[in-house]
Amino acid sequence: MSLIDSISFPRSFRLPRVDGLIQWIVPLAIIAIWQVASVTGFVPTRVLPAPSDVALAGWKLLLSGELVRNIWVSFWRASIGFLIGGSVGFAFGLANGLSQLSAKLTDTTLQMVRNVPHLALIPLVILWFGIDESAKLFLVALGVFFPIYLNTLHGIRTVDPQLIEMGRIYGMTDSELFRRVIFPGALPSIFVGIRFALGIMWLTLIVAETIAASSGLGYMAMQAREFMLIDVVVLSILIYALLGKLADSASRVLERATLSWHPAFQKR
Amino acid sequence: MQTALRTSLPETELASRANFAPHARVVREERPAQTIGLPLSISGLRKSFGDNEVLRGIDLHIPAGQFVAIVGKSGCGKSTLLRLIAGLDKIDSGSISFGDEVRTEDIRVMFQEPRLLPWARVLSNVEVGLGRDRASKDAHARAEKALTEVGLADKRDQWPSVLSGGQKQRVALGRALVSRPRVLAFDEPLGALDALTRISMQRLLERVWRDQGFTAILVTHDVAEAVALADRVLVIDEGRIAHDVVVNTARPRERGSAELAALEGSILSHLLSADDRT
């Protein structure tokens, strides 16, 4: 999964500007067809409001400040949860990749916890933290932890042992070996983990916000459902899609910047 | 192609070029007095992996600056011997001593694979070879000089992934040379290269060895390569030195000459007769 993932996308990403627009043709076409279907009455607005209605609802919420506030709250929760879970996962990945003792001590436990669907913990988390911020942060961090942990560990374990031997022969100290050989070697795999984690981050956050929250995008969608504001529900869903795309693009830019040595990322 | 051709020029032409090329002259003048080869004495050397005794008592003396080739069937222990000399594996019994106190920078190894860091530019890869001197101020200059010696100065800012197999191996050679080693161990460094690249690499190896005067130990399965390059060819069989052949042919050697071919033939017959016995 890691190889295909890291090789297939940069080819499309380094295409010239005109080709960069190609990826937006399909989403825009879908919206156009949807608009036509709504206006002609083929799809009743009670089922699915027209894109123009959704845009209008978005505009109203934007003016009232509600939209920006909710996006900001969700974005903040996602980032902090990602940072916490990601750093802890990265730290465990490093420790278990570099030290046999640490791996023996913790890996079995972590693998057991990994197999519990973290969203199954929601009732417990609500009992522990209430519907406070910390409940959402805990769930996001837990969800993000595993992809980053597993891919960091995998990346470090699969660094070419011949390169490590070379580093030792040339007198690298442990820290130099880590900085110049092990970490750069593990980086492609770590990025795969980050991109998986970003997906899980949104998923977890939205589920948590829908079930127990008093602000955020998930809360906004749930409130809208209560009042039958279907345009706002659809708006929230579209915003999730855009935020997900944004997070993915950000990780791609970072990946391209740090992996320019990789043949898959070189301009030809 | 250009650079490959450069290394295949006859020695005389290289020497006359050196007089005009300021780089080359600087290399000669600045060479520290200590970069002369180290002699090597091995006695009663044994090494086993589990129940498999790979080396069964090697006694060997290599004078300083000699070019020694080690040949033998696969699994005869030639690479193990090289790894022990280079300090990569632990000795079971016996000893290896160099005539002098050695620093890690004094002994360098070149492998069949280039083992370049894919995420470091060519020049940084060469700098890795400086060992503890990596942080010194002249690290860049020294790495550039080594890169010039292997004819790849124009590739300094490239990623290794864009280089050809032969060029990668030359970067690895530059990395091995940059610390001015006194013993250079080659573990089939040309094994993965095509025939033409091999020949130009062999000439390059011979040239840097003559320029720098390190003690060279080359493990190879190619007997023609061994007799073309070495002062002395050791045939290893079943963990012992079976034959110790001196190659007296004057340098530069003409590839495919009758003298070398005869020598190659006799060494091959040693190897094959050993094969028949088993």
mmCIF file with all atom_site columns, N, CA, C and O in Angstrom, chain A residues 159 162-163 165-166 169-173 176 180-182 184-185 260-263 266, chain B residues 83 88 108-109 111 113 115-119 124 128-129 131 134 159 161-162 175-176:
data_model
loop_
_atom_site.group_PDB
_atom_site.id
_atom_site.type_symbol
_atom_site.label_atom_id
_atom_site.label_alt_id
_atom_site.label_comp_id
_atom_site.label_asym_id
_atom_site.label_entity_id
_atom_site.label_seq_id
_atom_site.pdbx_PDB_ins_code
_atom_site.Cartn_x
_atom_site.Cartn_y
_atom_site.Cartn_z
_atom_site.occupancy
_atom_site.B_iso_or_equiv
_atom_site.pdbx_formal_charge
_atom_site.auth_seq_id
_atom_site.auth_comp_id
_atom_site.auth_asym_id
_atom_site.auth_atom_id
_atom_site.pdbx_PDB_model_num
ATOM 1   N N  . VAL A 1 159 ? 14.515 0.408  6.873   1.00 0.00 ? 159 VAL A N  1
ATOM 2   C CA . VAL A 1 159 ? 15.656 1.153  6.327   1.00 0.00 ? 159 VAL A CA 1
ATOM 3   C C  . VAL A 1 159 ? 16.728 0.137  5.917   1.00 0.00 ? 159 VAL A C  1
ATOM 4   O O  . VAL A 1 159 ? 17.005 -0.810 6.646   1.00 0.00 ? 159 VAL A O  1
ATOM 5   N N  . GLN A 1 162 ? 22.126 -2.255 4.735   1.00 0.00 ? 162 GLN A N  1
ATOM 6   C CA . GLN A 1 162 ? 23.440 -2.001 4.129   1.00 0.00 ? 162 GLN A CA 1
ATOM 7   C C  . GLN A 1 162 ? 23.840 -0.540 4.310   1.00 0.00 ? 162 GLN A C  1
ATOM 8   O O  . GLN A 1 162 ? 25.026 -0.233 4.485   1.00 0.00 ? 162 GLN A O  1
ATOM 9   N N  . LEU A 1 163 ? 22.842 0.352  4.276   1.00 0.00 ? 163 LEU A N  1
ATOM 10  C CA . LEU A 1 163 ? 23.156 1.764  4.486   1.00 0.00 ? 163 LEU A CA 1
ATOM 11  C C  . LEU A 1 163 ? 23.543 2.003  5.936   1.00 0.00 ? 163 LEU A C  1
ATOM 12  O O  . LEU A 1 163 ? 24.431 2.800  6.237   1.00 0.00 ? 163 LEU A O  1
ATOM 13  N N  . GLU A 1 165 ? 24.963 -0.185 7.900   1.00 0.00 ? 165 GLU A N  1
ATOM 14  C CA . GLU A 1 165 ? 26.329 -0.693 8.063   1.00 0.00 ? 165 GLU A CA 1
ATOM 15  C C  . GLU A 1 165 ? 27.330 0.315  7.502   1.00 0.00 ? 165 GLU A C  1
ATOM 16  O O  . GLU A 1 165 ? 28.365 0.594  8.114   1.00 0.00 ? 165 GLU A O  1
ATOM 17  N N  . MET A 1 166 ? 26.997 0.874  6.339   1.00 0.00 ? 166 MET A N  1
ATOM 18  C CA . MET A 1 166 ? 27.867 1.881  5.737   1.00 0.00 ? 166 MET A CA 1
ATOM 19  C C  . MET A 1 166 ? 28.066 3.046  6.697   1.00 0.00 ? 166 MET A C  1
ATOM 20  O O  . MET A 1 166 ? 29.185 3.494  6.911   1.00 0.00 ? 166 MET A O  1
ATOM 21  N N  . ILE A 1 169 ? 30.433 2.071  9.428   1.00 0.00 ? 169 ILE A N  1
ATOM 22  C CA . ILE A 1 169 ? 31.816 1.972  8.957   1.00 0.00 ? 169 ILE A CA 1
ATOM 23  C C  . ILE A 1 169 ? 32.443 3.356  8.851   1.00 0.00 ? 169 ILE A C  1
ATOM 24  O O  . ILE A 1 169 ? 33.601 3.558  9.179   1.00 0.00 ? 169 ILE A O  1
ATOM 25  N N  . TYR A 1 170 ? 31.638 4.308  8.374   1.00 0.00 ? 170 TYR A N  1
ATOM 26  C CA . TYR A 1 170 ? 32.176 5.651  8.197   1.00 0.00 ? 170 TYR A CA 1
ATOM 27  C C  . TYR A 1 170 ? 32.117 6.467  9.486   1.00 0.00 ? 170 TYR A C  1
ATOM 28  O O  . TYR A 1 170 ? 32.174 7.685  9.442   1.00 0.00 ? 170 TYR A O  1
ATOM 29  N N  . GLY A 1 171 ? 31.965 5.760  10.591  1.00 0.00 ? 171 GLY A N  1
ATOM 30  C CA . GLY A 1 171 ? 32.147 6.403  11.887  1.00 0.00 ? 171 GLY A CA 1
ATOM 31  C C  . GLY A 1 171 ? 31.028 7.331  12.323  1.00 0.00 ? 171 GLY A C  1
ATOM 32  O O  . GLY A 1 171 ? 31.267 8.275  13.069  1.00 0.00 ? 171 GLY A O  1
ATOM 33  N N  . MET A 1 172 ? 29.785 7.092  11.870  1.00 0.00 ? 172 MET A N  1
ATOM 34  C CA . MET A 1 172 ? 28.696 7.944  12.343  1.00 0.00 ? 172 MET A CA 1
ATOM 35  C C  . MET A 1 172 ? 28.341 7.577  13.781  1.00 0.00 ? 172 MET A C  1
ATOM 36  O O  . MET A 1 172 ? 28.267 6.398  14.115  1.00 0.00 ? 172 MET A O  1
ATOM 37  N N  . THR A 1 173 ? 28.109 8.597  14.586  1.00 0.00 ? 173 THR A N  1
ATOM 38  C CA . THR A 1 173 ? 27.620 8.331  15.936  1.00 0.00 ? 173 THR A CA 1
ATOM 39  C C  . THR A 1 173 ? 26.140 7.958  15.835  1.00 0.00 ? 173 THR A C  1
ATOM 40  O O  . THR A 1 173 ? 25.532 8.118  14.779  1.00 0.00 ? 173 THR A O  1
ATOM 41  N N  . GLU A 1 176 ? 24.027 10.825 14.666  1.00 0.00 ? 176 GLU A N  1
ATOM 42  C CA . GLU A 1 176 ? 24.270 11.125 13.256  1.00 0.00 ? 176 GLU A CA 1
ATOM 43  C C  . GLU A 1 176 ? 23.628 10.078 12.362  1.00 0.00 ? 176 GLU A C  1
ATOM 44  O O  . GLU A 1 176 ? 23.046 10.385 11.326  1.00 0.00 ? 176 GLU A O  1
ATOM 45  N N  . ARG A 1 180 ? 21.057 11.168 9.594   1.00 0.00 ? 180 ARG A N  1
ATOM 46  C CA . ARG A 1 180 ? 21.466 11.117 8.189   1.00 0.00 ? 180 ARG A CA 1
ATOM 47  C C  . ARG A 1 180 ? 20.999 9.862  7.467   1.00 0.00 ? 180 ARG A C  1
ATOM 48  O O  . ARG A 1 180 ? 20.958 9.852  6.247   1.00 0.00 ? 180 ARG A O  1
ATOM 49  N N  . VAL A 1 181 ? 20.713 8.778  8.202   1.00 0.00 ? 181 VAL A N  1
ATOM 50  C CA . VAL A 1 181 ? 20.354 7.526  7.530   1.00 0.00 ? 181 VAL A CA 1
ATOM 51  C C  . VAL A 1 181 ? 18.942 7.065  7.906   1.00 0.00 ? 181 VAL A C  1
ATOM 52  O O  . VAL A 1 181 ? 18.078 6.917  7.044   1.00 0.00 ? 181 VAL A O  1
ATOM 53  N N  . ILE A 1 182 ? 18.688 6.854  9.202   1.00 0.00 ? 182 ILE A N  1
ATOM 54  C CA . ILE A 1 182 ? 17.451 6.187  9.595   1.00 0.00 ? 182 ILE A CA 1
ATOM 55  C C  . ILE A 1 182 ? 16.226 7.062  9.363   1.00 0.00 ? 182 ILE A C  1
ATOM 56  O O  . ILE A 1 182 ? 15.257 6.632  8.735   1.00 0.00 ? 182 ILE A O  1
ATOM 57  N N  . PRO A 1 184 ? 15.722 9.905  7.428   1.00 0.00 ? 184 PRO A N  1
ATOM 58  C CA . PRO A 1 184 ? 15.365 10.132 6.018   1.00 0.00 ? 184 PRO A CA 1
ATOM 59  C C  . PRO A 1 184 ? 14.869 8.868  5.340   1.00 0.00 ? 184 PRO A C  1
ATOM 60  O O  . PRO A 1 184 ? 13.977 8.927  4.484   1.00 0.00 ? 184 PRO A O  1
ATOM 61  N N  . GLY A 1 185 ? 15.411 7.718  5.736   1.00 0.00 ? 185 GLY A N  1
ATOM 62  C CA . GLY A 1 185 ? 14.987 6.466  5.124   1.00 0.00 ? 185 GLY A CA 1
ATOM 63  C C  . GLY A 1 185 ? 13.556 6.100  5.499   1.00 0.00 ? 185 GLY A C  1
ATOM 64  O O  . GLY A 1 185 ? 12.826 5.484  4.731   1.00 0.00 ? 185 GLY A O  1
ATOM 65  N N  . SER A 1 260 ? 12.331 15.308 -2.196  1.00 0.00 ? 260 SER A N  1
ATOM 66  C CA . SER A 1 260 ? 12.710 15.644 -3.568  1.00 0.00 ? 260 SER A CA 1
ATOM 67  C C  . SER A 1 260 ? 13.790 14.710 -4.110  1.00 0.00 ? 260 SER A C  1
ATOM 68  O O  . SER A 1 260 ? 14.000 14.622 -5.299  1.00 0.00 ? 260 SER A O  1
ATOM 69  N N  . TRP A 1 261 ? 14.460 13.982 -3.204  1.00 0.00 ? 261 TRP A N  1
ATOM 70  C CA . TRP A 1 261 ? 15.488 13.028 -3.659  1.00 0.00 ? 261 TRP A CA 1
ATOM 71  C C  . TRP A 1 261 ? 14.874 11.783 -4.272  1.00 0.00 ? 261 TRP A C  1
ATOM 72  O O  . TRP A 1 261 ? 15.511 11.059 -5.013  1.00 0.00 ? 261 TRP A O  1
ATOM 73  N N  . HIS A 1 262 ? 13.614 11.524 -3.950  1.00 0.00 ? 262 HIS A N  1
ATOM 74  C CA . HIS A 1 262 ? 12.986 10.280 -4.343  1.00 0.00 ? 262 HIS A CA 1
ATOM 75  C C  . HIS A 1 262 ? 12.681 10.305 -5.840  1.00 0.00 ? 262 HIS A C  1
ATOM 76  O O  . HIS A 1 262 ? 12.097 11.270 -6.329  1.00 0.00 ? 262 HIS A O  1
ATOM 77  N N  . PRO A 1 263 ? 13.055 9.250  -6.584  1.00 0.00 ? 263 PRO A N  1
ATOM 78  C CA . PRO A 1 263 ? 12.824 9.261  -8.030  1.00 0.00 ? 263 PRO A CA 1
ATOM 79  C C  . PRO A 1 263 ? 11.375 9.567  -8.393  1.00 0.00 ? 263 PRO A C  1
ATOM 80  O O  . PRO A 1 263 ? 11.112 10.225 -9.387  1.00 0.00 ? 263 PRO A O  1
ATOM 81  N N  . GLN A 1 266 ? 10.757 13.408 -8.666  1.00 0.00 ? 266 GLN A N  1
ATOM 82  C CA . GLN A 1 266 ? 11.615 14.287 -9.452  1.00 0.00 ? 266 GLN A CA 1
ATOM 83  C C  . GLN A 1 266 ? 10.949 14.692 -10.747 1.00 0.00 ? 266 GLN A C  1
ATOM 84  O O  . GLN A 1 266 ? 10.329 13.890 -11.415 1.00 0.00 ? 266 GLN A O  1
ATOM 85  N N  . ARG B 2 83  ? 36.038 -8.821 5.257   1.00 0.00 ? 83  ARG B N  1
ATOM 86  C CA . ARG B 2 83  ? 35.264 -8.159 6.310   1.00 0.00 ? 83  ARG B CA 1
ATOM 87  C C  . ARG B 2 83  ? 36.013 -8.155 7.635   1.00 0.00 ? 83  ARG B C  1
ATOM 88  O O  . ARG B 2 83  ? 35.898 -7.209 8.415   1.00 0.00 ? 83  ARG B O  1
ATOM 89  N N  . LEU B 2 88  ? 34.756 -5.351 10.113  1.00 0.00 ? 88  LEU B N  1
ATOM 90  C CA . LEU B 2 88  ? 33.286 -5.373 10.093  1.00 0.00 ? 88  LEU B CA 1
ATOM 91  C C  . LEU B 2 88  ? 32.739 -6.549 10.896  1.00 0.00 ? 88  LEU B C  1
ATOM 92  O O  . LEU B 2 88  ? 31.607 -6.523 11.339  1.00 0.00 ? 88  LEU B O  1
ATOM 93  N N  . ARG B 2 108 ? 39.251 1.731  4.711   1.00 0.00 ? 108 ARG B N  1
ATOM 94  C CA . ARG B 2 108 ? 37.962 1.957  4.074   1.00 0.00 ? 108 ARG B CA 1
ATOM 95  C C  . ARG B 2 108 ? 37.571 0.746  3.237   1.00 0.00 ? 108 ARG B C  1
ATOM 96  O O  . ARG B 2 108 ? 38.430 0.016  2.749   1.00 0.00 ? 108 ARG B O  1
ATOM 97  N N  . VAL B 2 109 ? 36.261 0.558  3.082   1.00 0.00 ? 109 VAL B N  1
ATOM 98  C CA . VAL B 2 109 ? 35.760 -0.575 2.318   1.00 0.00 ? 109 VAL B CA 1
ATOM 99  C C  . VAL B 2 109 ? 34.880 -0.065 1.188   1.00 0.00 ? 109 VAL B C  1
ATOM 100 O O  . VAL B 2 109 ? 34.149 0.905  1.348   1.00 0.00 ? 109 VAL B O  1
ATOM 101 N N  . PHE B 2 111 ? 31.983 -1.657 -1.426  1.00 0.00 ? 111 PHE B N  1
ATOM 102 C CA . PHE B 2 111 ? 31.181 -2.871 -1.608  1.00 0.00 ? 111 PHE B CA 1
ATOM 103 C C  . PHE B 2 111 ? 30.729 -3.022 -3.052  1.00 0.00 ? 111 PHE B C  1
ATOM 104 O O  . PHE B 2 111 ? 30.886 -2.131 -3.874  1.00 0.00 ? 111 PHE B O  1
ATOM 105 N N  . GLU B 2 113 ? 27.631 -3.075 -3.878  1.00 0.00 ? 113 GLU B N  1
ATOM 106 C CA . GLU B 2 113 ? 26.592 -2.071 -4.039  1.00 0.00 ? 113 GLU B CA 1
ATOM 107 C C  . GLU B 2 113 ? 27.201 -0.725 -3.663  1.00 0.00 ? 113 GLU B C  1
ATOM 108 O O  . GLU B 2 113 ? 27.992 -0.665 -2.736  1.00 0.00 ? 113 GLU B O  1
ATOM 109 N N  . ARG B 2 115 ? 25.908 1.727  -2.082  1.00 0.00 ? 115 ARG B N  1
ATOM 110 C CA . ARG B 2 115 ? 25.476 2.148  -0.736  1.00 0.00 ? 115 ARG B CA 1
ATOM 111 C C  . ARG B 2 115 ? 25.542 3.662  -0.551  1.00 0.00 ? 115 ARG B C  1
ATOM 112 O O  . ARG B 2 115 ? 26.066 4.156  0.456   1.00 0.00 ? 115 ARG B O  1
ATOM 113 N N  . LEU B 2 116 ? 25.049 4.389  -1.538  1.00 0.00 ? 116 LEU B N  1
ATOM 114 C CA . LEU B 2 116 ? 24.967 5.844  -1.390  1.00 0.00 ? 116 LEU B CA 1
ATOM 115 C C  . LEU B 2 116 ? 23.671 6.188  -0.674  1.00 0.00 ? 116 LEU B C  1
ATOM 116 O O  . LEU B 2 116 ? 22.693 5.464  -0.792  1.00 0.00 ? 116 LEU B O  1
ATOM 117 N N  . LEU B 2 117 ? 23.670 7.293  0.041   1.00 0.00 ? 117 LEU B N  1
ATOM 118 C CA . LEU B 2 117 ? 22.434 7.755  0.681   1.00 0.00 ? 117 LEU B CA 1
ATOM 119 C C  . LEU B 2 117 ? 21.568 8.401  -0.399  1.00 0.00 ? 117 LEU B C  1
ATOM 120 O O  . LEU B 2 117 ? 21.959 9.412  -0.972  1.00 0.00 ? 117 LEU B O  1
ATOM 121 N N  . PRO B 2 118 ? 20.397 7.833  -0.703  1.00 0.00 ? 118 PRO B N  1
ATOM 122 C CA . PRO B 2 118 ? 19.596 8.374  -1.813  1.00 0.00 ? 118 PRO B CA 1
ATOM 123 C C  . PRO B 2 118 ? 19.126 9.796  -1.536  1.00 0.00 ? 118 PRO B C  1
ATOM 124 O O  . PRO B 2 118 ? 18.816 10.526 -2.462  1.00 0.00 ? 118 PRO B O  1
ATOM 125 N N  . TRP B 2 119 ? 19.057 10.178 -0.262  1.00 0.00 ? 119 TRP B N  1
ATOM 126 C CA . TRP B 2 119 ? 18.517 11.493 0.093   1.00 0.00 ? 119 TRP B CA 1
ATOM 127 C C  . TRP B 2 119 ? 19.621 12.534 0.267   1.00 0.00 ? 119 TRP B C  1
ATOM 128 O O  . TRP B 2 119 ? 19.361 13.622 0.763   1.00 0.00 ? 119 TRP B O  1
ATOM 129 N N  . SER B 2 124 ? 27.498 15.514 -0.763  1.00 0.00 ? 124 SER B N  1
ATOM 130 C CA . SER B 2 124 ? 27.296 15.151 0.655   1.00 0.00 ? 124 SER B CA 1
ATOM 131 C C  . SER B 2 124 ? 27.612 13.688 0.872   1.00 0.00 ? 124 SER B C  1
ATOM 132 O O  . SER B 2 124 ? 28.112 13.302 1.926   1.00 0.00 ? 124 SER B O  1
ATOM 133 N N  . VAL B 2 128 ? 30.428 12.107 3.584   1.00 0.00 ? 128 VAL B N  1
ATOM 134 C CA . VAL B 2 128 ? 30.226 11.060 4.592   1.00 0.00 ? 128 VAL B CA 1
ATOM 135 C C  . VAL B 2 128 ? 31.541 10.326 4.857   1.00 0.00 ? 128 VAL B C  1
ATOM 136 O O  . VAL B 2 128 ? 31.861 9.952  5.983   1.00 0.00 ? 128 VAL B O  1
ATOM 137 N N  . GLY B 2 129 ? 32.352 10.177 3.797   1.00 0.00 ? 129 GLY B N  1
ATOM 138 C CA . GLY B 2 129 ? 33.601 9.434  3.910   1.00 0.00 ? 129 GLY B CA 1
ATOM 139 C C  . GLY B 2 129 ? 34.643 10.096 4.779   1.00 0.00 ? 129 GLY B C  1
ATOM 140 O O  . GLY B 2 129 ? 35.647 9.472  5.134   1.00 0.00 ? 129 GLY B O  1
ATOM 141 N N  . GLY B 2 131 ? 34.418 10.824 7.797   1.00 0.00 ? 131 GLY B N  1
ATOM 142 C CA . GLY B 2 131 ? 34.359 10.322 9.170   1.00 0.00 ? 131 GLY B CA 1
ATOM 143 C C  . GLY B 2 131 ? 34.275 11.476 10.155  1.00 0.00 ? 131 GLY B C  1
ATOM 144 O O  . GLY B 2 131 ? 33.429 12.353 10.004  1.00 0.00 ? 131 GLY B O  1
ATOM 145 N N  . ARG B 2 134 ? 34.016 15.266 9.230   1.00 0.00 ? 134 ARG B N  1
ATOM 146 C CA . ARG B 2 134 ? 32.887 15.780 8.462   1.00 0.00 ? 134 ARG B CA 1
ATOM 147 C C  . ARG B 2 134 ? 32.565 17.226 8.780   1.00 0.00 ? 134 ARG B C  1
ATOM 148 O O  . ARG B 2 134 ? 32.154 17.980 7.915   1.00 0.00 ? 134 ARG B O  1
ATOM 149 N N  . TRP B 2 159 ? 21.207 14.129 -7.445  1.00 0.00 ? 159 TRP B N  1
ATOM 150 C CA . TRP B 2 159 ? 20.789 13.049 -6.556  1.00 0.00 ? 159 TRP B CA 1
ATOM 151 C C  . TRP B 2 159 ? 21.379 11.746 -7.086  1.00 0.00 ? 159 TRP B C  1
ATOM 152 O O  . TRP B 2 159 ? 21.463 11.562 -8.304  1.00 0.00 ? 159 TRP B O  1
ATOM 153 N N  . SER B 2 161 ? 20.054 8.983  -7.520  1.00 0.00 ? 161 SER B N  1
ATOM 154 C CA . SER B 2 161 ? 19.137 8.200  -8.350  1.00 0.00 ? 161 SER B CA 1
ATOM 155 C C  . SER B 2 161 ? 19.271 8.510  -9.838  1.00 0.00 ? 161 SER B C  1
ATOM 156 O O  . SER B 2 161 ? 18.843 7.717  -10.665 1.00 0.00 ? 161 SER B O  1
ATOM 157 N N  . VAL B 2 162 ? 19.857 9.660  -10.205 1.00 0.00 ? 162 VAL B N  1
ATOM 158 C CA . VAL B 2 162 ? 19.964 9.961  -11.631 1.00 0.00 ? 162 VAL B CA 1
ATOM 159 C C  . VAL B 2 162 ? 21.277 9.463  -12.232 1.00 0.00 ? 162 VAL B C  1
ATOM 160 O O  . VAL B 2 162 ? 21.476 9.561  -13.430 1.00 0.00 ? 162 VAL B O  1
ATOM 161 N N  . ARG B 2 175 ? 34.009 8.524  -2.051  1.00 0.00 ? 175 ARG B N  1
ATOM 162 C CA . ARG B 2 175 ? 33.714 8.541  -0.618  1.00 0.00 ? 175 ARG B CA 1
ATOM 163 C C  . ARG B 2 175 ? 34.760 7.750  0.163   1.00 0.00 ? 175 ARG B C  1
ATOM 164 O O  . ARG B 2 175 ? 35.173 8.139  1.244   1.00 0.00 ? 175 ARG B O  1
ATOM 165 N N  . ALA B 2 176 ? 35.205 6.617  -0.437  1.00 0.00 ? 176 ALA B N  1
ATOM 166 C CA . ALA B 2 176 ? 36.215 5.808  0.245   1.00 0.00 ? 176 ALA B CA 1
ATOM 167 C C  . ALA B 2 176 ? 37.571 6.513  0.252   1.00 0.00 ? 176 ALA B C  1
ATOM 168 O O  . ALA B 2 176 ? 38.360 6.369  1.181   1.00 0.00 ? 176 ALA B O  1
#
